[in-house]
Amino acid sequence: MGQGEEQVKVLSLWVSPFSMRVLIGLEEKGVTYEYREENLDPKSDLLLQMNPINKTVPVLIHNGKPVNESLIILEYIDEAWPSSNPFMPSDPYDRAVVRFWADFLNKKFFQDAFYGILKTEGEALEEGKRCMLKYLGFLEGELSLGGGKPYFGGEQFGYLDIAFIPYACWFHSFETFGKWKIPWESEFPRLQQWMEKCMERKSVKNILPDPLKVLEYAIPFRKKFVTSE
């Protein structure tokens, strides 16, 4: 590595929405990075070395130093490469708001709705679908507070947009397993417009996989938890 040259590596899993966040963030900043796909079964020595506590992806390795957890990594990327495309709002209150919603995505949306559909059947699956509709309603309301602005951050594609948009490639799987259609046009029109706007960005198009490919991955994953299908 030459003088002044940075070394950036990402330990990732292609289908992970958490990993997608990190990759989109790096793409937005124009950072050159090395991508390393992790199998997770078994977990690589490098992953265990770089994230010995949680042993999960994504991991950002910057000049040999690991940074873990996708939302923490996003803030790190924003601070480490501050010259272009800032992710975080300049106002302290606005930063607190987007952090709240990003935390909501991790603690409520992912656990109750994402896994509530992906890993369950019967009444638990129906509850997962109810959570999905309720939480999408919350996010629709938050997005609508910006008036006609295209992103959660207003005119600027930012932290909360990057945190949420990876789920877009999973909605087809949720609909397939739930045997339903998410009522985007009637109940979540702003979110639908937001997803379309995000998908126009090169960073998002480059990183998000085809929803049909995601479904191919999700079917055998689901069978680990659901035996009746």
PDB file of C-alpha atoms in Angstrom:
ATOM      1  CA  MET A   1       0.000   0.000   0.000  1.00  0.00           C
ATOM      2  CA  GLY A   2       1.573   3.235  -1.157  1.00  0.00           C
ATOM      3  CA  GLN A   3       1.907   6.359   0.931  1.00  0.00           C
ATOM      4  CA  GLY A   4      -1.465   8.045   1.374  1.00  0.00           C
ATOM      5  CA  GLU A   5      -3.275   5.113  -0.251  1.00  0.00           C
ATOM      6  CA  GLU A   6      -6.232   3.714   1.672  1.00  0.00           C
ATOM      7  CA  GLN A   7      -7.177   0.058   1.915  1.00  0.00           C
ATOM      8  CA  VAL A   8     -10.873  -0.707   2.284  1.00  0.00           C
ATOM      9  CA  LYS A   9     -12.335  -4.209   2.461  1.00  0.00           C
ATOM     10  CA  VAL A  10     -15.921  -5.310   3.142  1.00  0.00           C
ATOM     11  CA  LEU A  11     -16.867  -8.702   4.546  1.00  0.00           C
ATOM     12  CA  SER A  12     -20.382  -9.205   3.264  1.00  0.00           C
ATOM     13  CA  LEU A  13     -23.229 -11.532   2.386  1.00  0.00           C
ATOM     14  CA  TRP A  14     -24.879 -10.568  -0.897  1.00  0.00           C
ATOM     15  CA  VAL A  15     -28.457 -11.042   0.303  1.00  0.00           C
ATOM     16  CA  SER A  16     -28.071  -9.290   3.652  1.00  0.00           C
ATOM     17  CA  PRO A  17     -29.852  -5.913   3.840  1.00  0.00           C
ATOM     18  CA  PHE A  18     -27.310  -4.883   6.478  1.00  0.00           C
ATOM     19  CA  SER A  19     -24.425  -5.580   4.113  1.00  0.00           C
ATOM     20  CA  MET A  20     -26.194  -3.727   1.309  1.00  0.00           C
ATOM     21  CA  ARG A  21     -26.294  -0.610   3.487  1.00  0.00           C
ATOM     22  CA  VAL A  22     -22.521  -0.539   3.763  1.00  0.00           C
ATOM     23  CA  LEU A  23     -21.953  -1.132   0.066  1.00  0.00           C
ATOM     24  CA  ILE A  24     -24.427   1.568  -0.945  1.00  0.00           C
ATOM     25  CA  GLY A  25     -22.724   3.963   1.465  1.00  0.00           C
ATOM     26  CA  LEU A  26     -19.312   3.291  -0.047  1.00  0.00           C
ATOM     27  CA  GLU A  27     -20.696   3.640  -3.567  1.00  0.00           C
ATOM     28  CA  GLU A  28     -22.285   6.973  -2.662  1.00  0.00           C
ATOM     29  CA  LYS A  29     -18.932   8.250  -1.406  1.00  0.00           C
ATOM     30  CA  GLY A  30     -17.054   6.940  -4.421  1.00  0.00           C
ATOM     31  CA  VAL A  31     -14.777   4.815  -2.227  1.00  0.00           C
ATOM     32  CA  THR A  32     -12.847   2.013  -3.909  1.00  0.00           C
ATOM     33  CA  TYR A  33     -13.135  -1.186  -1.887  1.00  0.00           C
ATOM     34  CA  GLU A  34     -12.431  -4.893  -2.008  1.00  0.00           C
ATOM     35  CA  TYR A  35     -15.499  -7.089  -1.665  1.00  0.00           C
ATOM     36  CA  ARG A  36     -15.258 -10.404   0.135  1.00  0.00           C
ATOM     37  CA  GLU A  37     -18.307 -12.672   0.158  1.00  0.00           C
ATOM     38  CA  GLU A  38     -18.740 -14.622   3.374  1.00  0.00           C
ATOM     39  CA  ASN A  39     -20.372 -18.056   3.461  1.00  0.00           C
ATOM     40  CA  LEU A  40     -21.117 -17.878   7.230  1.00  0.00           C
ATOM     41  CA  ASP A  41     -21.287 -21.664   7.436  1.00  0.00           C
ATOM     42  CA  PRO A  42     -18.531 -22.117   8.323  1.00  0.00           C
ATOM     43  CA  LYS A  43     -17.480 -18.586   9.201  1.00  0.00           C
ATOM     44  CA  SER A  44     -14.096 -17.553   7.880  1.00  0.00           C
ATOM     45  CA  ASP A  45     -11.082 -17.012  10.106  1.00  0.00           C
ATOM     46  CA  LEU A  46     -10.932 -13.418   8.925  1.00  0.00           C
ATOM     47  CA  LEU A  47     -14.532 -12.764   9.949  1.00  0.00           C
ATOM     48  CA  LEU A  48     -13.975 -14.309  13.383  1.00  0.00           C
ATOM     49  CA  GLN A  49     -10.825 -12.249  13.778  1.00  0.00           C
ATOM     50  CA  MET A  50     -12.415  -8.975  12.690  1.00  0.00           C
ATOM     51  CA  ASN A  51     -15.743  -9.429  14.518  1.00  0.00           C
ATOM     52  CA  PRO A  52     -15.070 -11.818  17.414  1.00  0.00           C
ATOM     53  CA  ILE A  53     -18.021 -10.601  19.503  1.00  0.00           C
ATOM     54  CA  ASN A  54     -21.010 -10.913  17.139  1.00  0.00           C
ATOM     55  CA  LYS A  55     -19.328 -12.966  14.391  1.00  0.00           C
ATOM     56  CA  THR A  56     -21.616 -11.419  11.771  1.00  0.00           C
ATOM     57  CA  VAL A  57     -21.442  -9.423   8.553  1.00  0.00           C
ATOM     58  CA  PRO A  58     -21.027  -6.728   7.484  1.00  0.00           C
ATOM     59  CA  VAL A  59     -17.557  -5.768   8.586  1.00  0.00           C
ATOM     60  CA  LEU A  60     -15.728  -2.770   7.153  1.00  0.00           C
ATOM     61  CA  ILE A  61     -11.940  -3.086   7.363  1.00  0.00           C
ATOM     62  CA  HIS A  62     -10.290   0.291   6.870  1.00  0.00           C
ATOM     63  CA  ASN A  63      -6.488   0.219   6.781  1.00  0.00           C
ATOM     64  CA  GLY A  64      -6.554  -2.991   8.789  1.00  0.00           C
ATOM     65  CA  LYS A  65      -8.978  -1.767  11.457  1.00  0.00           C
ATOM     66  CA  PRO A  66     -12.459  -3.363  11.662  1.00  0.00           C
ATOM     67  CA  VAL A  67     -15.725  -1.467  12.104  1.00  0.00           C
ATOM     68  CA  ASN A  68     -18.825  -3.546  12.888  1.00  0.00           C
ATOM     69  CA  GLU A  69     -22.620  -3.131  12.770  1.00  0.00           C
ATOM     70  CA  SER A  70     -24.142  -1.613   9.650  1.00  0.00           C
ATOM     71  CA  LEU A  71     -25.535   1.616  11.138  1.00  0.00           C
ATOM     72  CA  ILE A  72     -22.290   2.320  12.979  1.00  0.00           C
ATOM     73  CA  ILE A  73     -20.392   1.607   9.769  1.00  0.00           C
ATOM     74  CA  LEU A  74     -22.588   4.062   7.843  1.00  0.00           C
ATOM     75  CA  GLU A  75     -21.784   6.844  10.289  1.00  0.00           C
ATOM     76  CA  TYR A  76     -18.110   5.893  10.132  1.00  0.00           C
ATOM     77  CA  ILE A  77     -18.145   6.080   6.332  1.00  0.00           C
ATOM     78  CA  ASP A  78     -19.781   9.491   6.492  1.00  0.00           C
ATOM     79  CA  GLU A  79     -17.128  10.783   8.883  1.00  0.00           C
ATOM     80  CA  ALA A  80     -14.140   9.072   7.249  1.00  0.00           C
ATOM     81  CA  TRP A  81     -14.987  10.397   3.782  1.00  0.00           C
ATOM     82  CA  PRO A  82     -16.748  13.710   4.505  1.00  0.00           C
ATOM     83  CA  SER A  83     -15.995  15.564   1.289  1.00  0.00           C
ATOM     84  CA  SER A  84     -19.010  14.368  -0.735  1.00  0.00           C
ATOM     85  CA  ASN A  85     -22.629  13.273  -0.313  1.00  0.00           C
ATOM     86  CA  PRO A  86     -23.132  13.743   3.448  1.00  0.00           C
ATOM     87  CA  PHE A  87     -25.446  11.110   4.921  1.00  0.00           C
ATOM     88  CA  MET A  88     -26.415  12.820   8.165  1.00  0.00           C
ATOM     89  CA  PRO A  89     -28.501  16.012   8.468  1.00  0.00           C
ATOM     90  CA  SER A  90     -26.673  19.104   9.710  1.00  0.00           C
ATOM     91  CA  ASP A  91     -29.268  19.831  12.407  1.00  0.00           C
ATOM     92  CA  PRO A  92     -28.818  17.909  15.717  1.00  0.00           C
ATOM     93  CA  TYR A  93     -32.545  17.244  16.090  1.00  0.00           C
ATOM     94  CA  ASP A  94     -32.820  15.938  12.534  1.00  0.00           C
ATOM     95  CA  ARG A  95     -29.862  13.637  13.198  1.00  0.00           C
ATOM     96  CA  ALA A  96     -31.611  12.306  16.293  1.00  0.00           C
ATOM     97  CA  VAL A  97     -34.768  11.643  14.262  1.00  0.00           C
ATOM     98  CA  VAL A  98     -33.051   9.628  11.530  1.00  0.00           C
ATOM     99  CA  ARG A  99     -31.116   7.659  14.149  1.00  0.00           C
ATOM    100  CA  PHE A 100     -34.393   6.836  15.901  1.00  0.00           C
ATOM    101  CA  TRP A 101     -35.951   5.498  12.704  1.00  0.00           C
ATOM    102  CA  ALA A 102     -32.846   3.553  11.731  1.00  0.00           C
ATOM    103  CA  ASP A 103     -32.896   1.945  15.183  1.00  0.00           C
ATOM    104  CA  PHE A 104     -36.596   1.209  14.648  1.00  0.00           C
ATOM    105  CA  LEU A 105     -35.735  -0.618  11.433  1.00  0.00           C
ATOM    106  CA  ASN A 106     -33.228  -2.816  13.254  1.00  0.00           C
ATOM    107  CA  LYS A 107     -35.198  -3.524  16.408  1.00  0.00           C
ATOM    108  CA  LYS A 108     -38.828  -3.563  15.244  1.00  0.00           C
ATOM    109  CA  PHE A 109     -39.107  -3.835  11.460  1.00  0.00           C
ATOM    110  CA  PHE A 110     -36.439  -6.501  11.061  1.00  0.00           C
ATOM    111  CA  GLN A 111     -37.442  -8.630  14.036  1.00  0.00           C
ATOM    112  CA  ASP A 112     -41.246  -8.338  13.965  1.00  0.00           C
ATOM    113  CA  ALA A 113     -41.984  -7.916  10.258  1.00  0.00           C
ATOM    114  CA  PHE A 114     -38.991  -9.260   8.293  1.00  0.00           C
ATOM    115  CA  TYR A 115     -38.412 -12.345  10.437  1.00  0.00           C
ATOM    116  CA  GLY A 116     -42.081 -12.365  11.435  1.00  0.00           C
ATOM    117  CA  ILE A 117     -42.884 -13.337   7.846  1.00  0.00           C
ATOM    118  CA  LEU A 118     -39.711 -15.108   6.740  1.00  0.00           C
ATOM    119  CA  LYS A 119     -39.388 -17.557   9.645  1.00  0.00           C
ATOM    120  CA  THR A 120     -42.993 -18.310  10.654  1.00  0.00           C
ATOM    121  CA  GLU A 121     -46.273 -19.881   9.575  1.00  0.00           C
ATOM    122  CA  GLY A 122     -49.904 -19.871  10.663  1.00  0.00           C
ATOM    123  CA  GLU A 123     -51.003 -17.177  13.102  1.00  0.00           C
ATOM    124  CA  ALA A 124     -47.407 -16.048  13.687  1.00  0.00           C
ATOM    125  CA  LEU A 125     -47.101 -15.377   9.962  1.00  0.00           C
ATOM    126  CA  GLU A 126     -50.342 -13.378   9.994  1.00  0.00           C
ATOM    127  CA  GLU A 127     -48.993 -11.337  12.899  1.00  0.00           C
ATOM    128  CA  GLY A 128     -45.830 -10.714  10.920  1.00  0.00           C
ATOM    129  CA  LYS A 129     -47.931  -9.398   8.047  1.00  0.00           C
ATOM    130  CA  ARG A 130     -49.867  -7.135  10.413  1.00  0.00           C
ATOM    131  CA  CYS A 131     -46.588  -5.789  11.773  1.00  0.00           C
ATOM    132  CA  MET A 132     -45.338  -5.183   8.238  1.00  0.00           C
ATOM    133  CA  LEU A 133     -48.410  -3.094   7.381  1.00  0.00           C
ATOM    134  CA  LYS A 134     -48.290  -1.191  10.665  1.00  0.00           C
ATOM    135  CA  TYR A 135     -44.584  -0.394  10.391  1.00  0.00           C
ATOM    136  CA  LEU A 136     -44.825   0.580   6.731  1.00  0.00           C
ATOM    137  CA  GLY A 137     -47.606   2.921   7.824  1.00  0.00           C
ATOM    138  CA  PHE A 138     -45.279   4.522  10.377  1.00  0.00           C
ATOM    139  CA  LEU A 139     -42.604   5.003   7.724  1.00  0.00           C
ATOM    140  CA  GLU A 140     -45.140   6.345   5.225  1.00  0.00           C
ATOM    141  CA  GLY A 141     -46.128   8.932   7.806  1.00  0.00           C
ATOM    142  CA  GLU A 142     -42.543   9.917   8.539  1.00  0.00           C
ATOM    143  CA  LEU A 143     -41.749  10.286   4.837  1.00  0.00           C
ATOM    144  CA  SER A 144     -44.893  12.352   4.293  1.00  0.00           C
ATOM    145  CA  LEU A 145     -43.729  14.884   6.890  1.00  0.00           C
ATOM    146  CA  GLY A 146     -41.214  16.059   4.296  1.00  0.00           C
ATOM    147  CA  GLY A 147     -43.987  17.259   2.008  1.00  0.00           C
ATOM    148  CA  GLY A 148     -43.093  16.530  -1.571  1.00  0.00           C
ATOM    149  CA  LYS A 149     -39.396  15.995  -0.945  1.00  0.00           C
ATOM    150  CA  PRO A 150     -38.129  12.756  -2.467  1.00  0.00           C
ATOM    151  CA  TYR A 151     -36.101  11.292   0.417  1.00  0.00           C
ATOM    152  CA  PHE A 152     -36.360  10.800   4.170  1.00  0.00           C
ATOM    153  CA  GLY A 153     -33.560  13.344   4.400  1.00  0.00           C
ATOM    154  CA  GLY A 154     -35.428  15.850   2.221  1.00  0.00           C
ATOM    155  CA  GLU A 155     -33.680  16.624  -1.042  1.00  0.00           C
ATOM    156  CA  GLN A 156     -30.567  14.655  -0.049  1.00  0.00           C
ATOM    157  CA  PHE A 157     -30.340  10.855  -0.249  1.00  0.00           C
ATOM    158  CA  GLY A 158     -28.980  10.026   3.168  1.00  0.00           C
ATOM    159  CA  TYR A 159     -28.626   7.860   6.244  1.00  0.00           C
ATOM    160  CA  LEU A 160     -32.208   6.673   6.702  1.00  0.00           C
ATOM    161  CA  ASP A 161     -32.705   6.126   2.969  1.00  0.00           C
ATOM    162  CA  ILE A 162     -29.595   3.937   2.892  1.00  0.00           C
ATOM    163  CA  ALA A 163     -30.753   2.082   5.999  1.00  0.00           C
ATOM    164  CA  PHE A 164     -34.194   1.227   4.571  1.00  0.00           C
ATOM    165  CA  ILE A 165     -33.826   0.815   0.801  1.00  0.00           C
ATOM    166  CA  PRO A 166     -32.104  -2.622   0.969  1.00  0.00           C
ATOM    167  CA  TYR A 167     -35.402  -4.107   2.156  1.00  0.00           C
ATOM    168  CA  ALA A 168     -36.943  -3.250  -1.230  1.00  0.00           C
ATOM    169  CA  CYS A 169     -35.447  -6.352  -2.832  1.00  0.00           C
ATOM    170  CA  TRP A 170     -37.028  -8.531  -0.116  1.00  0.00           C
ATOM    171  CA  PHE A 171     -40.649  -7.392  -0.470  1.00  0.00           C
ATOM    172  CA  HIS A 172     -41.334  -9.904  -3.267  1.00  0.00           C
ATOM    173  CA  SER A 173     -40.300 -12.722  -0.919  1.00  0.00           C
ATOM    174  CA  PHE A 174     -42.532 -11.361   1.841  1.00  0.00           C
ATOM    175  CA  GLU A 175     -45.479 -11.278  -0.559  1.00  0.00           C
ATOM    176  CA  THR A 176     -44.732 -14.794  -1.782  1.00  0.00           C
ATOM    177  CA  PHE A 177     -44.515 -16.357   1.676  1.00  0.00           C
ATOM    178  CA  GLY A 178     -47.475 -14.371   2.990  1.00  0.00           C
ATOM    179  CA  LYS A 179     -49.577 -15.128  -0.112  1.00  0.00           C
ATOM    180  CA  TRP A 180     -50.641 -11.479  -0.338  1.00  0.00           C
ATOM    181  CA  LYS A 181     -49.809  -8.182  -1.972  1.00  0.00           C
ATOM    182  CA  ILE A 182     -48.548  -5.170  -0.058  1.00  0.00           C
ATOM    183  CA  PRO A 183     -50.979  -2.344  -0.929  1.00  0.00           C
ATOM    184  CA  TRP A 184     -48.382   0.184  -2.041  1.00  0.00           C
ATOM    185  CA  GLU A 185     -50.594   2.325  -4.250  1.00  0.00           C
ATOM    186  CA  SER A 186     -53.549   2.580  -1.896  1.00  0.00           C
ATOM    187  CA  GLU A 187     -51.835   2.718   1.511  1.00  0.00           C
ATOM    188  CA  PHE A 188     -48.173   3.569   0.962  1.00  0.00           C
ATOM    189  CA  PRO A 189     -47.946   5.742  -2.173  1.00  0.00           C
ATOM    190  CA  ARG A 190     -45.153   7.936  -0.811  1.00  0.00           C
ATOM    191  CA  LEU A 191     -43.036   4.891   0.016  1.00  0.00           C
ATOM    192  CA  GLN A 192     -43.675   3.523  -3.458  1.00  0.00           C
ATOM    193  CA  GLN A 193     -42.501   6.796  -5.015  1.00  0.00           C
ATOM    194  CA  TRP A 194     -39.520   6.852  -2.676  1.00  0.00           C
ATOM    195  CA  MET A 195     -38.446   3.333  -3.683  1.00  0.00           C
ATOM    196  CA  GLU A 196     -38.718   4.223  -7.360  1.00  0.00           C
ATOM    197  CA  LYS A 197     -36.629   7.353  -6.776  1.00  0.00           C
ATOM    198  CA  CYS A 198     -33.993   5.430  -4.838  1.00  0.00           C
ATOM    199  CA  MET A 199     -33.777   2.777  -7.544  1.00  0.00           C
ATOM    200  CA  GLU A 200     -32.765   5.482 -10.015  1.00  0.00           C
ATOM    201  CA  ARG A 201     -29.523   5.984  -8.104  1.00  0.00           C
ATOM    202  CA  LYS A 202     -26.490   4.187  -9.479  1.00  0.00           C
ATOM    203  CA  SER A 203     -25.381   3.133  -6.003  1.00  0.00           C
ATOM    204  CA  VAL A 204     -28.676   1.364  -5.320  1.00  0.00           C
ATOM    205  CA  LYS A 205     -28.946  -0.217  -8.767  1.00  0.00           C
ATOM    206  CA  ASN A 206     -25.397  -1.536  -8.481  1.00  0.00           C
ATOM    207  CA  ILE A 207     -25.905  -3.160  -5.088  1.00  0.00           C
ATOM    208  CA  LEU A 208     -29.492  -4.411  -4.692  1.00  0.00           C
ATOM    209  CA  PRO A 209     -29.916  -7.930  -6.118  1.00  0.00           C
ATOM    210  CA  ASP A 210     -32.818  -9.079  -8.274  1.00  0.00           C
ATOM    211  CA  PRO A 211     -35.860  -9.835  -6.044  1.00  0.00           C
ATOM    212  CA  LEU A 212     -36.283 -13.192  -7.820  1.00  0.00           C
ATOM    213  CA  LYS A 213     -32.713 -14.123  -6.893  1.00  0.00           C
ATOM    214  CA  VAL A 214     -33.448 -13.113  -3.310  1.00  0.00           C
ATOM    215  CA  LEU A 215     -36.504 -15.374  -3.329  1.00  0.00           C
ATOM    216  CA  GLU A 216     -34.383 -18.300  -4.546  1.00  0.00           C
ATOM    217  CA  TYR A 217     -32.171 -17.774  -1.502  1.00  0.00           C
ATOM    218  CA  ALA A 218     -35.066 -17.185   0.889  1.00  0.00           C
ATOM    219  CA  ILE A 219     -37.000 -20.388   0.068  1.00  0.00           C
ATOM    220  CA  PRO A 220     -34.420 -22.867   1.460  1.00  0.00           C
ATOM    221  CA  PHE A 221     -33.601 -20.441   4.304  1.00  0.00           C
ATOM    222  CA  ARG A 222     -37.263 -20.408   5.312  1.00  0.00           C
ATOM    223  CA  LYS A 223     -37.423 -24.208   5.296  1.00  0.00           C
ATOM    224  CA  LYS A 224     -35.013 -24.248   8.238  1.00  0.00           C
ATOM    225  CA  PHE A 225     -37.802 -22.729  10.351  1.00  0.00           C
ATOM    226  CA  VAL A 226     -41.038 -23.766   8.621  1.00  0.00           C
ATOM    227  CA  THR A 227     -41.593 -27.496   8.115  1.00  0.00           C
ATOM    228  CA  SER A 228     -45.109 -27.532   6.616  1.00  0.00           C
ATOM    229  CA  GLU A 229     -44.126 -26.137   3.204  1.00  0.00           C
TER     230      GLU A 229
END
